CSV table of C-alpha atoms and ligand atoms in Angstrom, one decimal:
chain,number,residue,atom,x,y,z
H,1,UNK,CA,-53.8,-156.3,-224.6
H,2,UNK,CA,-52.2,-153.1,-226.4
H,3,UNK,CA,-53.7,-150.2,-226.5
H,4,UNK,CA,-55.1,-148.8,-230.0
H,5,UNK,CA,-52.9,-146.1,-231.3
H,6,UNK,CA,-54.9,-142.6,-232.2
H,7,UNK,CA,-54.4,-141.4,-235.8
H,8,UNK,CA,-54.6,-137.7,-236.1
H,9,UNK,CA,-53.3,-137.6,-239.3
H,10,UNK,CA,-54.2,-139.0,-242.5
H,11,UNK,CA,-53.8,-142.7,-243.7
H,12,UNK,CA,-53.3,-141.9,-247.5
H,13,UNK,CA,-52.2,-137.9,-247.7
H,14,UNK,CA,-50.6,-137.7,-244.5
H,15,UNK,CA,-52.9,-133.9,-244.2
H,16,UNK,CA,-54.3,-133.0,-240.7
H,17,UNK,CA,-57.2,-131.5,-239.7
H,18,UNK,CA,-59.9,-135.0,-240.2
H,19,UNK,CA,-63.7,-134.1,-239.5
H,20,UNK,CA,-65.9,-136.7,-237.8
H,21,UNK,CA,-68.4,-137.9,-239.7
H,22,UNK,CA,-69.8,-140.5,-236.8
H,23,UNK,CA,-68.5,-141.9,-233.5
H,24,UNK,CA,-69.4,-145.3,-232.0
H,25,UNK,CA,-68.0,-144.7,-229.2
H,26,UNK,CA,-65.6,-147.7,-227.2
H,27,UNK,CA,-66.4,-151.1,-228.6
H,28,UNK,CA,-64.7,-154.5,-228.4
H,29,UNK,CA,-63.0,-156.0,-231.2
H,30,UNK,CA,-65.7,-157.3,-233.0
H,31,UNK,CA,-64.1,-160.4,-233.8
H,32,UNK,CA,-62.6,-161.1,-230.6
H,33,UNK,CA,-65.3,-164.6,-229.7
H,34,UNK,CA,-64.8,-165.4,-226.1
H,35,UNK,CA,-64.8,-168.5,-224.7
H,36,UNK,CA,-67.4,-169.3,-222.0
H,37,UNK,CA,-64.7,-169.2,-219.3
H,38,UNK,CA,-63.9,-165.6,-220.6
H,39,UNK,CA,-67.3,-163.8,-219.8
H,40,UNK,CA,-66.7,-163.2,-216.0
H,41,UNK,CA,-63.3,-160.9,-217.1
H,42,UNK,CA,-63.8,-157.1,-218.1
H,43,UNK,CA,-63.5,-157.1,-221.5
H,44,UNK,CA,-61.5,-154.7,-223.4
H,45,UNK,CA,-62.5,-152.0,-225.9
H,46,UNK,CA,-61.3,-149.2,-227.9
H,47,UNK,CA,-62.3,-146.2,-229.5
H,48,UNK,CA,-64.6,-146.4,-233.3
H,49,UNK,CA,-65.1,-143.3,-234.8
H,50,UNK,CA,-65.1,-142.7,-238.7
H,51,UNK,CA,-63.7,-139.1,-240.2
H,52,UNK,CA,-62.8,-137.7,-243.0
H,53,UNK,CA,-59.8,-136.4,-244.5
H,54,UNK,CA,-60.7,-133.0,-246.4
H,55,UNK,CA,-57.3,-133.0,-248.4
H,56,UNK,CA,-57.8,-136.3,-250.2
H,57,UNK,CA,-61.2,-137.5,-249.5
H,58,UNK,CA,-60.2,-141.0,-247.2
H,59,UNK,CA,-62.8,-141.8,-245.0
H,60,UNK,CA,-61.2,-143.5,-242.5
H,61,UNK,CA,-61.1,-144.6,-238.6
H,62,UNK,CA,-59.0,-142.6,-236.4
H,63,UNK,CA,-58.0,-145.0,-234.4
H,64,UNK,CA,-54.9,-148.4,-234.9
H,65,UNK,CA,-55.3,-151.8,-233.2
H,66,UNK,CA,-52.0,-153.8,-233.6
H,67,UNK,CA,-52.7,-156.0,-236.4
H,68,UNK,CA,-50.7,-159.3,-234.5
H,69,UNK,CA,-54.1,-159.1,-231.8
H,70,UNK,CA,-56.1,-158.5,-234.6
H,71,UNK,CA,-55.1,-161.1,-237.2
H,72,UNK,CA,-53.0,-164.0,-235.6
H,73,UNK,CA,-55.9,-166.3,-234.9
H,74,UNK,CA,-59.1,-164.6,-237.3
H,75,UNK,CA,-61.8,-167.1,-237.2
H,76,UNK,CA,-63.3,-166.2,-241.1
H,77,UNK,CA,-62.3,-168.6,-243.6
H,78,UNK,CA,-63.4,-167.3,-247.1
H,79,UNK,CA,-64.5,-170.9,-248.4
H,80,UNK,CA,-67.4,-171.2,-246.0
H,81,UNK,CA,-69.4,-168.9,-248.0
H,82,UNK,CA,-70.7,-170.5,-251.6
H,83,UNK,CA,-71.0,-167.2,-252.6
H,84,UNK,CA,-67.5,-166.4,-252.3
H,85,UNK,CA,-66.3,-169.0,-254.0
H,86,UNK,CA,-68.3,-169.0,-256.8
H,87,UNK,CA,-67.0,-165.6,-257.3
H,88,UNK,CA,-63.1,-166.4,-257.5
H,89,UNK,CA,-63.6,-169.2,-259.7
H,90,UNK,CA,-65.5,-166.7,-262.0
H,91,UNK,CA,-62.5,-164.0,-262.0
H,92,UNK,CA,-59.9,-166.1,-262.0
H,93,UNK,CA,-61.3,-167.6,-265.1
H,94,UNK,CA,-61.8,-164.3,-266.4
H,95,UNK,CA,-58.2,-163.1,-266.0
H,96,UNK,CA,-56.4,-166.4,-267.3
H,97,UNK,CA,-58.2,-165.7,-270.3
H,98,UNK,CA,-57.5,-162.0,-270.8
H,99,UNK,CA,-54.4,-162.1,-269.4
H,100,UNK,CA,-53.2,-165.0,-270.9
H,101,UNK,CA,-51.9,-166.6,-268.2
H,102,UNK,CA,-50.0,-170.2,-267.9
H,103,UNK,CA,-47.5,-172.4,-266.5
H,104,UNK,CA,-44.3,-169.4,-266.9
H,105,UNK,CA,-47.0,-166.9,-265.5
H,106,UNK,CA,-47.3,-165.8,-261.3
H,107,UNK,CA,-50.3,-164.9,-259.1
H,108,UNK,CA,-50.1,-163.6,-256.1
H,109,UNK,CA,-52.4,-162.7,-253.3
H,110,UNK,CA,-52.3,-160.4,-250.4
H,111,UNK,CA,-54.2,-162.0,-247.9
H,112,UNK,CA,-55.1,-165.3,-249.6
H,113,UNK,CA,-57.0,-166.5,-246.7
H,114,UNK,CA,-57.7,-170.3,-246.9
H,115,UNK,CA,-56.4,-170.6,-250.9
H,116,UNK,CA,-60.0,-169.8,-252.0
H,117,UNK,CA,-59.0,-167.7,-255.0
H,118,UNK,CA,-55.6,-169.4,-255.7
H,119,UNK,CA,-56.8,-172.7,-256.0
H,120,UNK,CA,-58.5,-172.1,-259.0
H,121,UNK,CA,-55.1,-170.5,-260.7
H,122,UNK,CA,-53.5,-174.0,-259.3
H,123,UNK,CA,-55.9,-176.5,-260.9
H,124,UNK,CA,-55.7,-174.6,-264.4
H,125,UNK,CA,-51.9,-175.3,-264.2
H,126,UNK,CA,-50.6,-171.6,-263.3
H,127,UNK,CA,-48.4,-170.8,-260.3
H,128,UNK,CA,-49.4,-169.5,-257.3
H,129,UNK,CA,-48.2,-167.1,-254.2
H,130,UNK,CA,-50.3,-166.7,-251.2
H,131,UNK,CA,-49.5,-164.0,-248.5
H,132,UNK,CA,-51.4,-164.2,-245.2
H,133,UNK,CA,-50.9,-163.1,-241.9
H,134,UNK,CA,-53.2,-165.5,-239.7
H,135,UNK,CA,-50.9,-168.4,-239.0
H,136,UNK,CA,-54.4,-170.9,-237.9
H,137,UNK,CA,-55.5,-170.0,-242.1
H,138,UNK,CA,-52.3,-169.7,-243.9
H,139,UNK,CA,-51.4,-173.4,-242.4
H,140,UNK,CA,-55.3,-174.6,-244.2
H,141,UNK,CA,-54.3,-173.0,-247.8
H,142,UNK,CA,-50.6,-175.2,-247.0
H,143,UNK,CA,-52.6,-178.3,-246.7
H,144,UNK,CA,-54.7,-177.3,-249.2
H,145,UNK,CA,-51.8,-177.5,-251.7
H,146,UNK,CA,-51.3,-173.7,-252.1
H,147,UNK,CA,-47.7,-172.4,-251.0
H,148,UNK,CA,-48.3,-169.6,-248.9
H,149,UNK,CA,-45.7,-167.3,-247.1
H,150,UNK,CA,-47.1,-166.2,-242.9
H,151,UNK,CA,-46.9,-162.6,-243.4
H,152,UNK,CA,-48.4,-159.2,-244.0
H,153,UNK,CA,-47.8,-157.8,-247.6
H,154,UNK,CA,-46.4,-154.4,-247.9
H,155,UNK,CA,-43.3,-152.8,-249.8
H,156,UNK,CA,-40.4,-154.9,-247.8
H,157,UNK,CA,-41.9,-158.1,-248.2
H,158,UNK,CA,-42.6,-157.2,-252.1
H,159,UNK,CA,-39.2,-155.7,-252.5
H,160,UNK,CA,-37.4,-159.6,-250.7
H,161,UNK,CA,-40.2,-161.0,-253.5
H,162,UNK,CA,-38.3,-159.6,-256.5
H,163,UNK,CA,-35.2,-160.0,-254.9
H,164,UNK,CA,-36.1,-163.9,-255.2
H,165,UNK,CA,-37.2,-163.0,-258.8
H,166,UNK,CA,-40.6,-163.1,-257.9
H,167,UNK,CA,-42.7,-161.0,-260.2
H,168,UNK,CA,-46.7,-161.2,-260.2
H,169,UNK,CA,-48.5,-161.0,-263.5
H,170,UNK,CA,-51.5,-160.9,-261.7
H,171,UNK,CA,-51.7,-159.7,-258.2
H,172,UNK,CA,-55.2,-159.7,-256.1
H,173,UNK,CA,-56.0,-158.3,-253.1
H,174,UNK,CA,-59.7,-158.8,-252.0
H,175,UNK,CA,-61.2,-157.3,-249.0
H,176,UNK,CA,-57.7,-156.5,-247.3
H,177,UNK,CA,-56.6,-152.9,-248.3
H,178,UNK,CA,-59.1,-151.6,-245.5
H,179,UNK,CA,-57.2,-153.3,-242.7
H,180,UNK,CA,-54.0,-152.0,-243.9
H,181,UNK,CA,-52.4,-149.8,-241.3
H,182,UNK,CA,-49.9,-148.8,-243.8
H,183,UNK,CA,-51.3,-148.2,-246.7
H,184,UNK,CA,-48.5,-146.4,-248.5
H,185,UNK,CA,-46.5,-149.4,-247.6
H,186,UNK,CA,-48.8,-151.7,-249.5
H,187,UNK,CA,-49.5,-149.7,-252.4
H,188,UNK,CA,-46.2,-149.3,-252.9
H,189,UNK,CA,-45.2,-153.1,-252.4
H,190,UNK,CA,-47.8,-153.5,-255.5
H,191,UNK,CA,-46.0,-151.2,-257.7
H,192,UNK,CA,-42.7,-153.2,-256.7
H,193,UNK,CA,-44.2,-156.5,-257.4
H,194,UNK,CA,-46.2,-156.1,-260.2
H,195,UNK,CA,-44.3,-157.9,-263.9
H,196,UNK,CA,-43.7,-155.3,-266.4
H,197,UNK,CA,-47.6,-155.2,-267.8
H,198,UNK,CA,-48.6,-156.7,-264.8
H,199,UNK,CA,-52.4,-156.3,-263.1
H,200,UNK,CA,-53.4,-155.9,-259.9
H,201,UNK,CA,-57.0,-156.7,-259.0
H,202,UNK,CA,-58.3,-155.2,-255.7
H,203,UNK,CA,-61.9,-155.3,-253.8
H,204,UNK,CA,-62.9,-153.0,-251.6
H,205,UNK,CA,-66.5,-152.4,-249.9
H,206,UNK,CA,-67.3,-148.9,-251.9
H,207,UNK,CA,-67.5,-146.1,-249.6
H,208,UNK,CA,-70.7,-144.9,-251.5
H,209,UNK,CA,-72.6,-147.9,-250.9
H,210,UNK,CA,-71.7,-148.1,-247.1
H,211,UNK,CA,-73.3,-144.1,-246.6
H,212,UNK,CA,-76.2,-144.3,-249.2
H,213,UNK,CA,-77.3,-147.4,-247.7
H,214,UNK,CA,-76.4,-146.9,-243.9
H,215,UNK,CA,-74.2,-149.9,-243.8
H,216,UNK,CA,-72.8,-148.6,-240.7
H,217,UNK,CA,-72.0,-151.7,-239.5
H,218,UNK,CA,-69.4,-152.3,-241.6
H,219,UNK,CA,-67.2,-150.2,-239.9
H,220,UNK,CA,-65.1,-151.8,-236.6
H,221,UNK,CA,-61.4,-151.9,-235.8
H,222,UNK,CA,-60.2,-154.3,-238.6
H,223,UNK,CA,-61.5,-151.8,-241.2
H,224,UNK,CA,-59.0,-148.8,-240.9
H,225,UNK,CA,-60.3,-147.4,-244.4
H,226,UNK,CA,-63.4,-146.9,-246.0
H,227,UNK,CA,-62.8,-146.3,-249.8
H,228,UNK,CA,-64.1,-144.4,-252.5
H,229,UNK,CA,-62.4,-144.0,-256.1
H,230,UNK,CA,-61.4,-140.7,-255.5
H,231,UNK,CA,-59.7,-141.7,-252.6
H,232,UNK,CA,-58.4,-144.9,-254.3
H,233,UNK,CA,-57.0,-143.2,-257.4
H,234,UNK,CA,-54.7,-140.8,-255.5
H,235,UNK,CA,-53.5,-143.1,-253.4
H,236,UNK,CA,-52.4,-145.1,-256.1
H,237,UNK,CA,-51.3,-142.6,-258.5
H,238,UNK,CA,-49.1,-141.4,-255.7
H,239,UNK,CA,-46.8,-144.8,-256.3
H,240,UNK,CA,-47.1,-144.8,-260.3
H,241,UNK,CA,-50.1,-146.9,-260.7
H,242,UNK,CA,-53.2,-146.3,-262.6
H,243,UNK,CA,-56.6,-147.3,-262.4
H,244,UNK,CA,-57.0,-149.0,-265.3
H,245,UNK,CA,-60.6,-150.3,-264.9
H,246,UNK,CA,-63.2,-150.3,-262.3
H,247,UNK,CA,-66.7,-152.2,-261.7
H,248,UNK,CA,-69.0,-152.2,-259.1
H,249,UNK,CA,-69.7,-155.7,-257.8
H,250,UNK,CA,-72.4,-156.7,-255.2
H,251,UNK,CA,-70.6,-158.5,-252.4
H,252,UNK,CA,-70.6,-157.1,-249.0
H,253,UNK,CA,-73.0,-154.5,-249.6
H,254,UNK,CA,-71.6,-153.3,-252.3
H,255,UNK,CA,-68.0,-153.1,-253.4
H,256,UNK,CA,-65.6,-151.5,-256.0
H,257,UNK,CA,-62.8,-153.8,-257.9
H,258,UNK,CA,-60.6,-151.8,-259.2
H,259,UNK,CA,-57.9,-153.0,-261.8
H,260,UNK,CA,-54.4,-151.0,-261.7
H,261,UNK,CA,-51.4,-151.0,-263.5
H,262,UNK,CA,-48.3,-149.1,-264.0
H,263,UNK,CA,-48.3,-145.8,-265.8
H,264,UNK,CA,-48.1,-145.9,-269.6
H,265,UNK,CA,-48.5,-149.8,-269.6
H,266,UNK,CA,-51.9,-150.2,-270.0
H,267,UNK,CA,-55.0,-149.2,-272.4
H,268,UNK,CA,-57.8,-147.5,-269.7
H,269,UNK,CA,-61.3,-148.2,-270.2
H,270,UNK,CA,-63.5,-145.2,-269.9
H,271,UNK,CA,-65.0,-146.3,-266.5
H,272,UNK,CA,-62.6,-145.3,-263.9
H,273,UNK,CA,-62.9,-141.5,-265.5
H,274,UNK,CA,-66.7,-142.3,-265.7
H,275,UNK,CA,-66.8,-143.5,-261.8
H,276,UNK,CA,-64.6,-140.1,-260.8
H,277,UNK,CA,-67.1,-137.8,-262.0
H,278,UNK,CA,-70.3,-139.6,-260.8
H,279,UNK,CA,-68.6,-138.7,-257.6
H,280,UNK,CA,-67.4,-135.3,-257.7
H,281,UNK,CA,-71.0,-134.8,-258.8
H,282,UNK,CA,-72.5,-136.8,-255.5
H,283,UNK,CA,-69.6,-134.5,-253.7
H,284,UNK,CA,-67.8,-137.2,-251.9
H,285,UNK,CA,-64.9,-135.2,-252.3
H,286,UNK,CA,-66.7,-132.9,-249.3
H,287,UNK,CA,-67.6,-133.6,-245.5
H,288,UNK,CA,-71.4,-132.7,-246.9
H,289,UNK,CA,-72.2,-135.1,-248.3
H,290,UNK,CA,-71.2,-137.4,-245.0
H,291,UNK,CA,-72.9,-135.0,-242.7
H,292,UNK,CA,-76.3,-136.9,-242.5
H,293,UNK,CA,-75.1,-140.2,-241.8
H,294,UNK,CA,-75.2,-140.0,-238.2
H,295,UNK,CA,-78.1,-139.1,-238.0
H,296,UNK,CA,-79.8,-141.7,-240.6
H,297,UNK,CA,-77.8,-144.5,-238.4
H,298,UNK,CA,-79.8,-143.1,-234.9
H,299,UNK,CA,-82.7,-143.7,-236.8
H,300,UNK,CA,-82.3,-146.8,-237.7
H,301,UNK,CA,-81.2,-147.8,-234.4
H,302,UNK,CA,-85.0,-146.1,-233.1
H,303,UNK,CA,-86.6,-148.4,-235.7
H,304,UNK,CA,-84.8,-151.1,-235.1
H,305,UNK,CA,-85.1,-151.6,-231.2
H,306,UNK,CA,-88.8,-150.4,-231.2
H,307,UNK,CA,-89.5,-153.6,-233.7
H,308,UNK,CA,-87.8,-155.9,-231.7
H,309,UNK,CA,-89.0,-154.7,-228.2
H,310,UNK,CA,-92.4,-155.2,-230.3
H,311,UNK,CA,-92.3,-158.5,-230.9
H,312,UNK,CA,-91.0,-159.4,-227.5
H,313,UNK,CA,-93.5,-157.9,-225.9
H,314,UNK,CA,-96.0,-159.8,-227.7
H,315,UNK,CA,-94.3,-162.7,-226.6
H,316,UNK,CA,-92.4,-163.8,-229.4
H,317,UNK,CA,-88.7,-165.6,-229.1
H,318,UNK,CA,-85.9,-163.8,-231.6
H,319,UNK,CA,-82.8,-165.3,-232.2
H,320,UNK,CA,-79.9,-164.0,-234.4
H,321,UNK,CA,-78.2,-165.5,-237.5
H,322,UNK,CA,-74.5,-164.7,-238.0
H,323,UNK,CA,-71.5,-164.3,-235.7
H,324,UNK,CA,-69.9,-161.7,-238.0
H,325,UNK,CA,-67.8,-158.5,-237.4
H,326,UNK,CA,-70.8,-156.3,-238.6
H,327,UNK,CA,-72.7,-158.0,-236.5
H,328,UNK,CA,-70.9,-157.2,-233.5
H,329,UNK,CA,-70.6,-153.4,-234.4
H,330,UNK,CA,-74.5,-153.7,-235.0
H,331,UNK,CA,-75.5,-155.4,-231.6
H,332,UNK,CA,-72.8,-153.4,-229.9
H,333,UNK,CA,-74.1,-149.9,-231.0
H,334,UNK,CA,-77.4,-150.4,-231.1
H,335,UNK,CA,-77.7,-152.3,-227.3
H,336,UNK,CA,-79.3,-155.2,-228.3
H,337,UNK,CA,-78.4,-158.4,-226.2
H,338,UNK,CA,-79.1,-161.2,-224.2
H,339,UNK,CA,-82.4,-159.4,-223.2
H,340,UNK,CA,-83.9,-159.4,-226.6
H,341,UNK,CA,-81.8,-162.5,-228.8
H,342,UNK,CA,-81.3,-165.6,-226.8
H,343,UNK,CA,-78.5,-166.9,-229.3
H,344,UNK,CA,-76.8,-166.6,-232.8
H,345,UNK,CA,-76.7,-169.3,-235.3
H,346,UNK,CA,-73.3,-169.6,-237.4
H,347,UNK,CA,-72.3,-172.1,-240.1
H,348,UNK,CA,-69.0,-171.6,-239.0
H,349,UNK,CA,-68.0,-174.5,-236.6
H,350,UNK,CA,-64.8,-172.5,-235.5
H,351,UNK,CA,-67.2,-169.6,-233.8
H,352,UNK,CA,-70.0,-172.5,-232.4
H,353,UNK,CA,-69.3,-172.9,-228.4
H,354,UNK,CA,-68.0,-169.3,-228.3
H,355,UNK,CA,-69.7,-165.6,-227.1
H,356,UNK,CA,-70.5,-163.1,-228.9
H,357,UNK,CA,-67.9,-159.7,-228.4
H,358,UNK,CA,-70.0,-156.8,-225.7
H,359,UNK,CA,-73.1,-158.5,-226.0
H,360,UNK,CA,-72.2,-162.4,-225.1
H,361,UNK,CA,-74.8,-164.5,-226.7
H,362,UNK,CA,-74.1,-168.0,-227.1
H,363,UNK,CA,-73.5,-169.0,-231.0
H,364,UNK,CA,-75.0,-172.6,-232.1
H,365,UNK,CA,-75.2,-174.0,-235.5
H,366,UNK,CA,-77.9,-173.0,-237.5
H,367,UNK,CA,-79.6,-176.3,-236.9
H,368,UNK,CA,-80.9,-175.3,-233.9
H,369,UNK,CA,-83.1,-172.9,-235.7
H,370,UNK,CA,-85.4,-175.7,-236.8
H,371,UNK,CA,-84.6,-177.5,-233.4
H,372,UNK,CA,-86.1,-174.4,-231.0
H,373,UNK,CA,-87.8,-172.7,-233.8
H,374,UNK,CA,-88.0,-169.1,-232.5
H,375,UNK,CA,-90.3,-166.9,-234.3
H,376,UNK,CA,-87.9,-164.5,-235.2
H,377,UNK,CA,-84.5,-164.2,-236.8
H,378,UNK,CA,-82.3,-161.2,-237.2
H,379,UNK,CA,-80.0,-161.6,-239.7
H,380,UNK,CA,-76.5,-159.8,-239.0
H,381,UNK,CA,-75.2,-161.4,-241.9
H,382,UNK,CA,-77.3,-159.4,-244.5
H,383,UNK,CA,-74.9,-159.3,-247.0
H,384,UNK,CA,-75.3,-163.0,-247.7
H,385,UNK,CA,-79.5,-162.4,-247.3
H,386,UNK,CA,-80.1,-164.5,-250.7
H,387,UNK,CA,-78.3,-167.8,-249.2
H,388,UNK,CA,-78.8,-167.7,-246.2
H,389,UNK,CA,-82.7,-167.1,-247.1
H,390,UNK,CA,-82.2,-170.4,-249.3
H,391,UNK,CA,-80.8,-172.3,-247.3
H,392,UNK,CA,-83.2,-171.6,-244.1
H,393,UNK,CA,-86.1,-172.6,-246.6
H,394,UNK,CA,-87.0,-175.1,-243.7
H,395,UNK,CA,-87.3,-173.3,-241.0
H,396,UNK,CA,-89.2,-170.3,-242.7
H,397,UNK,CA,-92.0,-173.1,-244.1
H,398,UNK,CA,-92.4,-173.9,-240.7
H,399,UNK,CA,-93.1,-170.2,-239.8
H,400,UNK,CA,-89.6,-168.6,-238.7
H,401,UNK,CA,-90.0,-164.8,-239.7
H,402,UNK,CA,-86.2,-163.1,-240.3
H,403,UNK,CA,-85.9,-159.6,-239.9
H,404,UNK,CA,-83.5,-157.6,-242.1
H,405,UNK,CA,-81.9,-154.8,-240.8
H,406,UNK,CA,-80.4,-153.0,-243.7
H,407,UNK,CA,-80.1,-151.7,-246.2
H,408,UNK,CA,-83.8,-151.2,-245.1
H,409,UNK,CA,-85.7,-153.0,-242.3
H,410,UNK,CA,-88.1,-155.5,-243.1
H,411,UNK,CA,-89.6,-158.5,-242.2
H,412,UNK,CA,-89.7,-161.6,-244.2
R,1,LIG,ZN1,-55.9,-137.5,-246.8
């Protein structure tokens, strides 16, 4: 195991002189699963703590895992949420339409996972590119009939793309451009790649959501950067793109997508400008307004651990649902384990028969919820609440109680 790098200067500007905003202290990789064999070894961690940087307003972690112990075997596959899906298909329609798209056109994705998005460009006829690292997914989009290059995207790999005359019309990057380590590198291999009038689509959790509603636990290794559009639009206009469009979606807590183009190619909605000054008036542009979040995310820890200890006093079993990285960060920070949860549930069948990162609970498939019915649930995986809710109909008829943690905690 390599040891994490330490940042000291910006990501995005380059400027010195970050300011913590909150440390977590050494934690494991939060998606590093161990197998049962594992748990006797000391396990390793490295530092988490988020800062700011005052010159262009990146919030960001100051620390660098190598990406090849992060990436080269990641266990998430974007198709096993219905959620996720059901959102590709719905932009990918959107942007054949608008952009016109068809069998001369090219889409390509940074980080295309298991094909998720790109299959739907593929069955309306249009060709597709996927880029992604993790050898175990990109080898599932292959047999999935998506042609997809093993690799990280950034400006060489774009620049060997147009050297093949490669050129996207529509280039997406969902949930990726906060694990970049070099993120100049990639916005820049966007600028390259992008066909004259070409968009790029890219989702990010928003920044604003994460500190409003103490979604602290979105923060571990993977996630260098934590974005806000102020951040975002110098960043890009610093390699000649422009935010042409932006909307706030409601996936992972809260995200941004933001639609960029080259200068002077595009018509710009009012939004982006819109977006800018809603947060020069909240003041994200300053360390105040980050200053508090500590301190809101110790009291939710408080609240948190006196409920549980609560119910297990009163004798009541809790269980966990969702092996995720949050959930990790969460369990890890907070010092909740095998004392208060006796497993966690995951629909993922690559995580079941592993241990959870730190805290080493056993994850089982959610059917042994309605098999041991414990009386409580806490649900890690809060960001998919709705479904998972639905889909555990059963198990709360028969009186399983889950207990969300944020973005407030309650008990349903
Ligand atoms: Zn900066």
């Amino acid at each position: 195991m390599s040891p994490a790098t330490r940042i000291d200067r910006c990501r995005s500007c380059g400027a010195s002189g970050t300011e913590s905003i909150l440390d977590l202290g050494r934690t494991p990789l939060a998606n590093a699963l161990l197998h049962e064999h594992e748990l006797d070894r000391p396990e390793p961690t490295h530092p988490l703590e988020l800062v700011f940087c005052p010159a262009c307003a990146l919030v960001q972690i100051n620390a660098t895992v190598p990406p090849d112990e992060l990436f080269r075997d990641y266990p998430y596959f974007s198709s096993y949420s219905d959620t996720a899906v059901a959102r590709a298909r719905e932009l990918a329609q959107r942007l054949i339409r608008s952009r016109t798209l068809g069998a001369g056109s090219l889409v390509v994705e940074a980080a295309s996972n298991d094909g998720y998005l790109l299959r739907h460009y593929r069955e309306a006829g249009i060709p597709v590119l996927g880029i992604e690292p993790a050898i175990n997914v990109a080898e599932v989009a292959v047999q999935n009939g998506i042609p997809t290059r093993t690799d990280f995207f950034g400006a060489e790999l774009a620049r060997s793309l147009v050297a093949e005359a490669h050129r996207a019309d529509v280039f997406h990057a969902n949930n990726v451009l906060a694990h970049v380590p070099d993120l100049n590198g990639f916005v820049e291999g966007i600028a390259t790649l992008l066909a004259p009038g070409g968009l790029g689509s890219i989702e990010f959790p928003y920044l604003r959501d994460l500190i409003d509603h103490v979604e602290f636990d979105t923060i571990y290794h993977e996630h260098l950067c934590y974005f806000s559009l102020t951040a975002v639009d110098a960043l890009f206009r610093r390699h000649g793109l422009v935010v042409v469009d932006v909307e706030r979606i409601p996936i992972h807590g809260g995200s941004l997508r933001v639609f960029c183009g080259r200068a002077g190619e595009h018509a710009q909605s009012g939004r982006p400008g819109a977006l800018l000054a809603e947060e020069a008036e909240l003041g994200m542009q300053h360390i105040g307004y980050y200053r508090s979040f500590a301190e809101r995310v110790g009291k939710l820890r408080d609240e948190l651990r006196e409920q549980l200890a609560r119910l297990k006093q009163a004798g009541h079993r809790i269980a966990a649902y969702g092996a995720s990285a949050k959930g990790s960060t969460l369990l890890n920070y907070f010092g909740i384990g095998r004392e208060t949860l006796d497993f966690v549930a995951d629909k993922s069948r690559v995580k079941q028969g592993l241990y959870t990162p730190g805290t080493h609970l056993p994850i089982v498939p959610p059917e042994r919820l309605l098999e041991e019915q414990p009386d409580y649930v806490l649900l890690l995986t809060w960001n998919f609440a709705e479904e998972i809710l639905a889909e555990q109909q059963a198990f709360r008829e028969a009186g399983g109680r889950f207990v969300l943690p944020i973005p407030r905690l309650e008990v349903v």
